[in-house]
Amino acid sequence: MSDTEAAKPESAPSAEAPAPPAEAPAPPAFAPVVAPRKKKKKEVEAAVRLNKVTKRFGTKTAVDEVTLKIKAGSVYGLIGPNGAGKTTTFSMMAGYLKPTEGSVEMLGFAPTQVDELRSRVGVLPQDAVLPANDLVGEFLLHMARLQDFPPEKAEEAARTVLAEVDGKDWWSQRCGSLSHGMAKRVALAQALLGEPEVVLLDEPTAGLDPRVAYEVRQLIKGRRGRATIIISSHNLQELEEICDAAAILDRGRVVASGSMTELTASSEEVHVKLGRGTKTTGAPWMQQVRDLKMLKRVEIDEERTELVVYFERKETDAETVIAHVLWILLNAQVKISGVTKGRGLEQRVMDLT
Ligand SMILES: Nc1ncnc2c1ncn2[C@@H]1O[C@H](COP(=O)(O)OP(=O)(O)OP(=O)(O)O)[C@@H](O)[C@H]1O
Ligand SMILES: [Mg+2]
């Protein structure tokens, strides 16, 4: 692949697919981002760094001065509505696209330094297209060989990773005959092949049935610490559960980033969902809650029938606040239908995008 312009993986062609637009000439769907024999390794604290990265397609700015620092060994979420720039960001990390401005560093190298990065970066493109005529096993073996696996190790590695996505029975099945979810899992297996140090997963659970999506989450959690995993998903509960930190993108810009605790304000606010019809105005328990010295502010969210209390993280913690607030509510026989620390990632994203 040239290091100039290459297609987004989602527009990468299959045998049947029409040619992509001239703006984005095409790499193979599974262009190996990776590598050869003598790899120089650098000790890096941040596995991935983006410094003021901008990507323009003609007059359209898809990614706008994005700066990110992703800690080695963490699970990092890229969040944002359709068209926010997530896939474009992934494509630049994978080396499929070159930033218009700014720089990307993967494990201390430019994504175009393929010799240094081969087999160290695994990529699941958003709409990965598998070679329809290949058997699943052939495809994975081919990908293993591209990563310099010794031939005697390649099959073992391929079979192991296929088993990890619960697809060991598909070895001899044609890629073209797989269901959407099965193909996604084979593509995911390909991304995980050979224990890469950085794994880019663009919507790995989209279209998977709930059990398999659960297993994929477990698999990602299981790699925490061993690999740096960057993941996008429209399932915000999923990201809240598995990510250590995340960036929220909107129209190409980072509108918030930080640890999941920071993003969800889970160490600064508690939401108590009240039973329907609970009277709050003038209720004596409201005053008792307001009188709690540990709270900075108390609000009622009428629309959600929620009591929201804010506190200073340096002075107390969510558990203590929950204990005190619930004590008052229970004594007043207020009906409670849920308690959450923080506002939840979903609400945060809704507030920002
Ligand atoms: N090859 C291209 N040529 C022109 N515009 C593009 C190209 N690729 C992406 N864009 C535009 O850049 C913006 C960001 O697209 P991108 O695919 O990165 O979004 P996304 O956050 O991944 O969205 P989704 O959640 O739908 O996958 C969109 O407005 C899109 O139309
Ligand atoms: Mg996308």
CSV table of C-alpha atoms and ligand atoms in Angstrom, one decimal:
chain,number,residue,atom,x,y,z
A,1,MET,CA,0.0,0.0,0.0
A,2,SER,CA,1.3,3.4,-0.7
A,3,ASP,CA,1.5,5.8,2.2
A,4,THR,CA,-0.4,8.4,0.4
A,5,GLU,CA,-4.1,7.9,0.2
A,6,ALA,CA,-5.8,4.7,0.7
A,7,ALA,CA,-9.4,3.7,1.1
A,8,LYS,CA,-11.3,3.5,4.3
A,9,PRO,CA,-11.6,-0.2,5.2
A,10,GLU,CA,-15.3,0.1,5.1
A,11,SER,CA,-15.1,1.0,1.4
A,12,ALA,CA,-12.5,-1.6,0.7
A,13,PRO,CA,-13.6,-3.6,-2.3
A,14,SER,CA,-14.6,-7.3,-2.4
A,15,ALA,CA,-14.5,-9.1,-5.7
A,16,GLU,CA,-18.1,-8.0,-6.3
A,17,ALA,CA,-17.9,-4.5,-4.9
A,18,PRO,CA,-17.9,-1.5,-7.2
A,19,ALA,CA,-14.7,0.5,-7.4
A,20,PRO,CA,-14.4,3.1,-4.6
A,21,PRO,CA,-14.4,6.8,-5.3
A,22,ALA,CA,-11.2,8.3,-6.7
A,23,GLU,CA,-10.7,10.3,-3.4
A,24,ALA,CA,-10.2,7.0,-1.6
A,25,PRO,CA,-8.3,4.5,-3.6
A,26,ALA,CA,-8.6,1.0,-2.2
A,27,PRO,CA,-6.5,-1.2,-0.1
A,28,PRO,CA,-7.4,-4.8,0.2
A,29,ALA,CA,-10.1,-5.3,2.9
A,30,PHE,CA,-7.5,-6.8,5.1
A,31,ALA,CA,-4.4,-4.9,4.2
A,32,PRO,CA,-1.9,-6.0,6.8
A,33,VAL,CA,-0.8,-3.0,8.7
A,34,VAL,CA,2.1,-4.9,9.7
A,35,ALA,CA,5.4,-6.4,9.6
A,36,PRO,CA,8.7,-8.1,9.2
A,37,ARG,CA,11.5,-9.6,10.9
A,38,LYS,CA,13.7,-7.2,12.7
A,39,LYS,CA,11.3,-5.0,14.6
A,40,LYS,CA,12.7,-2.2,16.6
A,41,LYS,CA,10.6,-1.9,19.7
A,42,LYS,CA,10.2,1.3,21.6
A,43,GLU,CA,9.1,1.6,25.2
A,44,VAL,CA,6.0,3.7,25.1
A,45,GLU,CA,3.6,4.7,27.9
A,46,ALA,CA,1.0,5.8,25.4
A,47,ALA,CA,0.4,3.0,22.8
A,48,VAL,CA,-1.3,5.4,20.5
A,49,ARG,CA,-1.0,9.2,20.2
A,50,LEU,CA,-2.8,11.5,17.9
A,51,ASN,CA,-1.6,15.0,17.7
A,52,LYS,CA,-3.9,17.6,16.2
A,53,VAL,CA,-5.0,15.1,13.5
A,54,THR,CA,-7.2,16.5,10.8
A,55,LYS,CA,-8.6,14.6,7.8
A,56,ARG,CA,-10.4,16.4,5.0
A,57,PHE,CA,-12.1,14.8,2.0
A,58,GLY,CA,-12.3,17.7,-0.4
A,59,THR,CA,-14.2,20.4,1.5
A,60,LYS,CA,-15.5,18.0,4.1
A,61,THR,CA,-13.6,17.9,7.3
A,62,ALA,CA,-14.2,14.4,8.7
A,63,VAL,CA,-11.7,14.7,11.6
A,64,ASP,CA,-10.9,18.0,13.1
A,65,GLU,CA,-7.7,18.6,15.2
A,66,VAL,CA,-8.1,15.4,17.2
A,67,THR,CA,-5.6,14.9,20.0
A,68,LEU,CA,-5.6,11.7,21.9
A,69,LYS,CA,-3.2,9.8,24.1
A,70,ILE,CA,-4.1,6.2,24.7
A,71,LYS,CA,-2.4,4.4,27.5
A,72,ALA,CA,-0.8,1.1,26.8
A,73,GLY,CA,-2.8,-1.9,28.1
A,74,SER,CA,-6.1,0.1,28.3
A,75,VAL,CA,-9.4,-0.4,26.6
A,76,TYR,CA,-10.3,2.9,25.0
A,77,GLY,CA,-13.6,3.8,23.4
A,78,LEU,CA,-14.3,6.0,20.4
A,79,ILE,CA,-17.8,7.3,20.8
A,80,GLY,CA,-20.0,9.5,18.6
A,81,PRO,CA,-23.0,9.6,16.4
A,82,ASN,CA,-23.0,8.5,12.7
A,83,GLY,CA,-20.6,10.5,10.7
A,84,ALA,CA,-18.7,11.7,13.8
A,85,GLY,CA,-15.3,10.6,12.4
A,86,LYS,CA,-14.7,7.3,14.2
A,87,THR,CA,-14.0,5.1,11.2
A,88,THR,CA,-11.9,7.8,9.6
A,89,THR,CA,-9.8,8.0,12.9
A,90,PHE,CA,-9.4,4.3,12.9
A,91,SER,CA,-8.4,4.3,9.3
A,92,MET,CA,-5.6,6.8,10.0
A,93,MET,CA,-4.4,4.7,13.0
A,94,ALA,CA,-4.4,1.6,10.8
A,95,GLY,CA,-2.4,3.4,8.1
A,96,TYR,CA,-5.2,3.1,5.5
A,97,LEU,CA,-5.5,6.9,5.4
A,98,LYS,CA,-3.0,9.6,5.8
A,99,PRO,CA,-4.0,12.6,7.9
A,100,THR,CA,-4.3,15.9,6.1
A,101,GLU,CA,-2.6,17.6,9.0
A,102,GLY,CA,-1.2,16.4,12.3
A,103,SER,CA,0.5,13.2,13.3
A,104,VAL,CA,-0.4,9.7,14.4
A,105,GLU,CA,1.9,7.5,16.4
A,106,MET,CA,1.3,3.8,17.0
A,107,LEU,CA,3.7,2.1,19.5
A,108,GLY,CA,6.1,5.0,18.9
A,109,PHE,CA,6.0,4.7,15.1
A,110,ALA,CA,4.1,6.3,12.2
A,111,PRO,CA,1.4,3.9,11.0
A,112,THR,CA,3.3,3.9,7.6
A,113,GLN,CA,6.3,2.3,9.2
A,114,VAL,CA,4.9,-1.1,8.4
A,115,ASP,CA,8.1,-3.0,9.0
A,116,GLU,CA,8.2,-1.9,12.6
A,117,LEU,CA,4.5,-2.5,13.2
A,118,ARG,CA,3.8,-5.7,11.3
A,119,SER,CA,2.0,-8.2,13.5
A,120,ARG,CA,1.9,-5.7,16.3
A,121,VAL,CA,-1.4,-4.0,15.2
A,122,GLY,CA,-4.6,-5.9,14.6
A,123,VAL,CA,-7.5,-4.3,12.7
A,124,LEU,CA,-11.2,-5.1,12.5
A,125,PRO,CA,-12.6,-2.6,9.9
A,126,GLN,CA,-16.2,-1.5,10.3
A,127,ASP,CA,-17.5,-3.3,7.3
A,128,ALA,CA,-14.8,-5.9,6.7
A,129,VAL,CA,-15.3,-7.9,3.6
A,130,LEU,CA,-13.9,-11.5,3.7
A,131,PRO,CA,-12.7,-13.2,0.5
A,132,ALA,CA,-15.9,-15.0,-0.4
A,133,ASN,CA,-14.3,-18.0,-2.1
A,134,ASP,CA,-11.7,-18.7,0.6
A,135,LEU,CA,-12.4,-21.3,3.3
A,136,VAL,CA,-12.3,-19.7,6.7
A,137,GLY,CA,-9.2,-21.7,7.6
A,138,GLU,CA,-7.4,-20.7,4.4
A,139,PHE,CA,-8.2,-17.1,5.0
A,140,LEU,CA,-6.8,-17.1,8.6
A,141,LEU,CA,-3.8,-19.1,7.5
A,142,HIS,CA,-3.1,-16.6,4.8
A,143,MET,CA,-3.4,-13.7,7.3
A,144,ALA,CA,-1.1,-15.6,9.7
A,145,ARG,CA,1.5,-16.0,7.0
A,146,LEU,CA,1.4,-12.3,6.2
A,147,GLN,CA,2.3,-11.7,9.8
A,148,ASP,CA,5.5,-13.8,9.5
A,149,PHE,CA,4.2,-16.7,11.5
A,150,PRO,CA,6.4,-19.7,11.0
A,151,PRO,CA,4.4,-22.2,8.9
A,152,GLU,CA,4.2,-24.8,11.6
A,153,LYS,CA,2.8,-22.2,14.1
A,154,ALA,CA,0.4,-20.6,11.7
A,155,GLU,CA,-2.3,-23.2,11.8
A,156,GLU,CA,-2.3,-23.5,15.5
A,157,ALA,CA,-2.5,-19.7,15.9
A,158,ALA,CA,-5.4,-19.6,13.4
A,159,ARG,CA,-7.3,-22.4,15.0
A,160,THR,CA,-6.9,-20.9,18.5
A,161,VAL,CA,-8.1,-17.5,17.5
A,162,LEU,CA,-11.1,-19.0,15.6
A,163,ALA,CA,-12.0,-21.0,18.7
A,164,GLU,CA,-11.8,-17.7,20.7
A,165,VAL,CA,-14.6,-16.3,18.7
A,166,ASP,CA,-16.5,-19.6,19.1
A,167,GLY,CA,-16.1,-20.5,15.5
A,168,LYS,CA,-14.0,-23.6,15.5
A,169,ASP,CA,-16.5,-25.6,13.4
A,170,TRP,CA,-16.2,-23.1,10.5
A,171,TRP,CA,-12.6,-23.9,9.5
A,172,SER,CA,-13.7,-25.6,6.3
A,173,GLN,CA,-16.7,-23.4,5.5
A,174,ARG,CA,-16.5,-20.8,2.7
A,175,CYS,CA,-16.3,-17.2,3.9
A,176,GLY,CA,-19.1,-16.3,1.4
A,177,SER,CA,-21.5,-18.7,3.1
A,178,LEU,CA,-21.2,-17.2,6.6
A,179,SER,CA,-24.0,-15.2,8.1
A,180,HIS,CA,-23.3,-11.6,8.9
A,181,GLY,CA,-22.5,-12.3,12.6
A,182,MET,CA,-20.3,-15.3,11.7
A,183,ALA,CA,-18.3,-13.3,9.2
A,184,LYS,CA,-17.9,-10.5,11.8
A,185,ARG,CA,-16.5,-13.0,14.2
A,186,VAL,CA,-14.0,-14.4,11.6
A,187,ALA,CA,-12.9,-10.9,10.9
A,188,LEU,CA,-12.5,-10.3,14.6
A,189,ALA,CA,-10.5,-13.5,14.9
A,190,GLN,CA,-8.2,-12.1,12.1
A,191,ALA,CA,-7.8,-8.9,14.1
A,192,LEU,CA,-6.7,-10.9,17.2
A,193,LEU,CA,-4.4,-13.3,15.4
A,194,GLY,CA,-1.0,-13.5,16.9
A,195,GLU,CA,-1.6,-11.4,20.1
A,196,PRO,CA,-1.1,-7.9,18.6
A,197,GLU,CA,-0.2,-5.2,21.0
A,198,VAL,CA,-2.7,-2.8,19.6
A,199,VAL,CA,-6.1,-3.9,18.4
A,200,LEU,CA,-8.4,-1.6,16.5
A,201,LEU,CA,-12.1,-2.7,16.6
A,202,ASP,CA,-14.5,-0.6,14.7
A,203,GLU,CA,-18.0,-1.7,15.9
A,204,PRO,CA,-17.0,-5.3,16.7
A,205,THR,CA,-20.4,-6.2,18.2
A,206,ALA,CA,-22.7,-4.5,15.7
A,207,GLY,CA,-25.0,-7.1,14.3
A,208,LEU,CA,-24.0,-9.9,16.8
A,209,ASP,CA,-26.6,-11.8,18.7
A,210,PRO,CA,-26.7,-10.8,22.5
A,211,ARG,CA,-24.9,-14.0,23.6
A,212,VAL,CA,-22.1,-13.6,21.1
A,213,ALA,CA,-21.8,-9.9,21.8
A,214,TYR,CA,-21.4,-10.7,25.5
A,215,GLU,CA,-18.7,-13.2,24.7
A,216,VAL,CA,-16.9,-10.7,22.5
A,217,ARG,CA,-17.0,-8.2,25.5
A,218,GLN,CA,-15.5,-10.9,27.7
A,219,LEU,CA,-12.8,-11.6,25.2
A,220,ILE,CA,-11.9,-7.9,25.0
A,221,LYS,CA,-11.9,-7.6,28.8
A,222,GLY,CA,-9.6,-10.7,28.9
A,223,ARG,CA,-7.0,-8.9,26.8
A,224,ARG,CA,-7.0,-5.8,29.0
A,225,GLY,CA,-3.4,-5.2,30.2
A,226,ARG,CA,-2.0,-7.5,27.5
A,227,ALA,CA,-3.0,-5.4,24.6
A,228,THR,CA,-4.3,-1.8,24.0
A,229,ILE,CA,-7.7,-2.1,22.6
A,230,ILE,CA,-9.5,0.8,20.8
A,231,ILE,CA,-13.1,0.1,20.2
A,232,SER,CA,-16.1,2.0,18.7
A,233,SER,CA,-19.7,1.0,19.3
A,234,HIS,CA,-23.1,2.6,19.4
A,235,ASN,CA,-23.9,0.5,22.4
A,236,LEU,CA,-23.0,2.9,25.1
A,237,GLN,CA,-23.7,0.6,28.0
A,238,GLU,CA,-21.3,-1.8,26.4
A,239,LEU,CA,-18.6,0.8,26.3
A,240,GLU,CA,-19.3,2.0,29.8
A,241,GLU,CA,-18.8,-1.5,30.9
A,242,ILE,CA,-15.6,-2.4,29.1
A,243,CYS,CA,-13.7,0.8,28.6
A,244,ASP,CA,-11.2,2.4,30.9
A,245,ALA,CA,-11.4,5.6,29.1
A,246,ALA,CA,-12.9,7.1,26.0
A,247,ALA,CA,-13.2,10.1,23.7
A,248,ILE,CA,-16.6,11.4,22.5
A,249,LEU,CA,-16.5,12.8,19.0
A,250,ASP,CA,-19.0,15.0,17.3
A,251,ARG,CA,-18.6,16.3,13.8
A,252,GLY,CA,-15.0,15.4,13.8
A,253,ARG,CA,-14.1,17.1,17.0
A,254,VAL,CA,-13.3,15.7,20.4
A,255,VAL,CA,-16.1,17.1,22.7
A,256,ALA,CA,-15.0,15.2,25.8
A,257,SER,CA,-12.4,12.7,26.7
A,258,GLY,CA,-11.0,11.1,29.9
A,259,SER,CA,-11.5,8.1,32.1
A,260,MET,CA,-14.9,6.5,32.2
A,261,THR,CA,-15.3,7.7,35.8
A,262,GLU,CA,-14.7,11.3,34.6
A,263,LEU,CA,-16.9,11.0,31.6
A,264,THR,CA,-19.8,9.6,33.6
A,265,ALA,CA,-19.2,11.8,36.6
A,266,SER,CA,-19.6,8.7,38.6
A,267,SER,CA,-17.5,10.2,41.4
A,268,GLU,CA,-19.4,13.4,41.4
A,269,GLU,CA,-23.1,12.7,41.2
A,270,VAL,CA,-25.7,10.1,42.1
A,271,HIS,CA,-29.1,9.6,40.4
A,272,VAL,CA,-32.0,8.1,42.2
A,273,LYS,CA,-34.9,7.1,40.0
A,274,LEU,CA,-38.1,7.7,41.9
A,275,GLY,CA,-41.3,5.7,41.7
A,276,ARG,CA,-43.9,7.2,39.3
A,277,GLY,CA,-46.1,9.9,40.8
A,278,THR,CA,-43.7,10.6,43.7
A,279,LYS,CA,-44.4,14.1,45.0
A,280,THR,CA,-41.2,16.1,45.4
A,281,THR,CA,-42.3,19.8,45.7
A,282,GLY,CA,-42.5,20.7,49.3
A,283,ALA,CA,-41.9,17.2,50.5
A,284,PRO,CA,-40.1,17.2,53.9
A,285,TRP,CA,-37.6,14.5,52.7
A,286,MET,CA,-36.5,16.9,50.0
A,287,GLN,CA,-35.5,19.4,52.6
A,288,GLN,CA,-33.7,16.7,54.6
A,289,VAL,CA,-31.7,15.7,51.5
A,290,ARG,CA,-30.9,19.4,50.9
A,291,ASP,CA,-29.7,19.6,54.5
A,292,LEU,CA,-27.1,16.9,53.9
A,293,LYS,CA,-23.8,18.7,54.4
A,294,MET,CA,-21.9,16.3,52.1
A,295,LEU,CA,-23.9,17.5,49.1
A,296,LYS,CA,-23.1,20.4,46.8
A,297,ARG,CA,-26.4,20.6,45.0
A,298,VAL,CA,-29.7,18.8,44.8
A,299,GLU,CA,-32.0,18.7,41.7
A,300,ILE,CA,-35.1,17.0,40.5
A,301,ASP,CA,-35.2,16.0,36.9
A,302,GLU,CA,-38.9,16.1,36.3
A,303,GLU,CA,-38.7,14.4,32.9
A,304,ARG,CA,-36.9,11.4,34.2
A,305,THR,CA,-38.5,11.5,37.7
A,306,GLU,CA,-35.0,11.4,39.1
A,307,LEU,CA,-33.4,13.0,42.2
A,308,VAL,CA,-29.9,14.1,41.3
A,309,VAL,CA,-27.4,14.9,44.0
A,310,TYR,CA,-24.0,16.4,43.4
A,311,PHE,CA,-21.0,16.1,45.7
A,312,GLU,CA,-17.3,16.9,45.8
A,313,ARG,CA,-15.2,13.9,45.1
A,314,LYS,CA,-12.4,15.0,47.3
A,315,GLU,CA,-14.8,15.1,50.3
A,316,THR,CA,-16.8,12.0,50.0
A,317,ASP,CA,-17.6,9.1,47.7
A,318,ALA,CA,-20.7,7.9,45.9
A,319,GLU,CA,-21.3,5.0,48.2
A,320,THR,CA,-21.5,7.2,51.3
A,321,VAL,CA,-23.8,9.6,49.5
A,322,ILE,CA,-26.1,6.8,48.4
A,323,ALA,CA,-26.3,5.5,52.0
A,324,HIS,CA,-27.3,8.8,53.4
A,325,VAL,CA,-29.7,9.8,50.7
A,326,LEU,CA,-31.4,6.4,50.6
A,327,TRP,CA,-31.7,6.4,54.4
A,328,ILE,CA,-33.8,9.6,54.2
A,329,LEU,CA,-35.9,8.3,51.3
A,330,LEU,CA,-36.6,5.0,52.8
A,331,ASN,CA,-37.6,6.5,56.1
A,332,ALA,CA,-40.0,8.7,54.2
A,333,GLN,CA,-41.3,5.7,52.4
A,334,VAL,CA,-40.5,7.2,49.0
A,335,LYS,CA,-40.6,4.6,46.2
A,336,ILE,CA,-37.2,4.0,44.6
A,337,SER,CA,-36.9,2.3,41.3
A,338,GLY,CA,-33.1,2.6,40.7
A,339,VAL,CA,-29.9,4.2,41.8
A,340,THR,CA,-26.9,5.0,39.6
A,341,LYS,CA,-23.5,6.5,40.2
A,342,GLY,CA,-22.9,9.2,37.7
A,343,ARG,CA,-25.2,10.1,34.8
A,344,GLY,CA,-24.3,7.1,32.7
A,345,LEU,CA,-22.4,7.3,29.5
A,346,GLU,CA,-25.6,7.4,27.4
A,347,GLN,CA,-26.8,10.6,29.0
A,348,ARG,CA,-23.4,12.2,28.8
A,349,VAL,CA,-23.2,11.5,25.1
A,350,MET,CA,-26.8,12.8,24.6
A,351,ASP,CA,-25.8,16.0,26.5
A,352,LEU,CA,-22.8,16.6,24.3
A,353,THR,CA,-23.7,15.5,20.8
B,1,LIG,N1,-14.0,8.6,1.6
B,1,LIG,C1,-14.7,9.6,2.0
B,1,LIG,N2,-15.0,10.7,1.1
B,1,LIG,C2,-15.7,11.7,1.5
B,1,LIG,N3,-16.3,11.8,2.8
B,1,LIG,C3,-16.0,10.9,3.6
B,1,LIG,C4,-15.2,9.7,3.3
B,1,LIG,N4,-15.1,8.9,4.4
B,1,LIG,C5,-15.8,9.5,5.3
B,1,LIG,N5,-16.4,10.7,4.9
B,1,LIG,C6,-17.2,11.6,5.7
B,1,LIG,O1,-16.5,11.9,6.9
B,1,LIG,C7,-17.4,11.9,8.0
B,1,LIG,C8,-17.0,10.9,9.1
B,1,LIG,O2,-17.3,9.6,8.6
B,1,LIG,P1,-16.9,8.3,9.4
B,1,LIG,O3,-17.1,7.2,8.6
B,1,LIG,O4,-15.5,8.5,10.0
B,1,LIG,O5,-17.9,8.4,10.6
B,1,LIG,P2,-18.2,7.4,11.8
B,1,LIG,O6,-18.1,8.2,13.1
B,1,LIG,O7,-17.4,6.2,11.6
B,1,LIG,O8,-19.8,7.1,11.5
B,1,LIG,P3,-20.6,5.7,11.7
B,1,LIG,O9,-21.1,5.7,13.2
B,1,LIG,O10,-21.8,5.9,10.8
B,1,LIG,O11,-19.8,4.6,11.4
B,1,LIG,C9,-18.8,11.7,7.4
B,1,LIG,O12,-19.4,12.9,7.2
B,1,LIG,C10,-18.5,11.0,6.1
B,1,LIG,O13,-19.5,11.3,5.1
B,2,MG,MG,-17.9,4.2,11.3
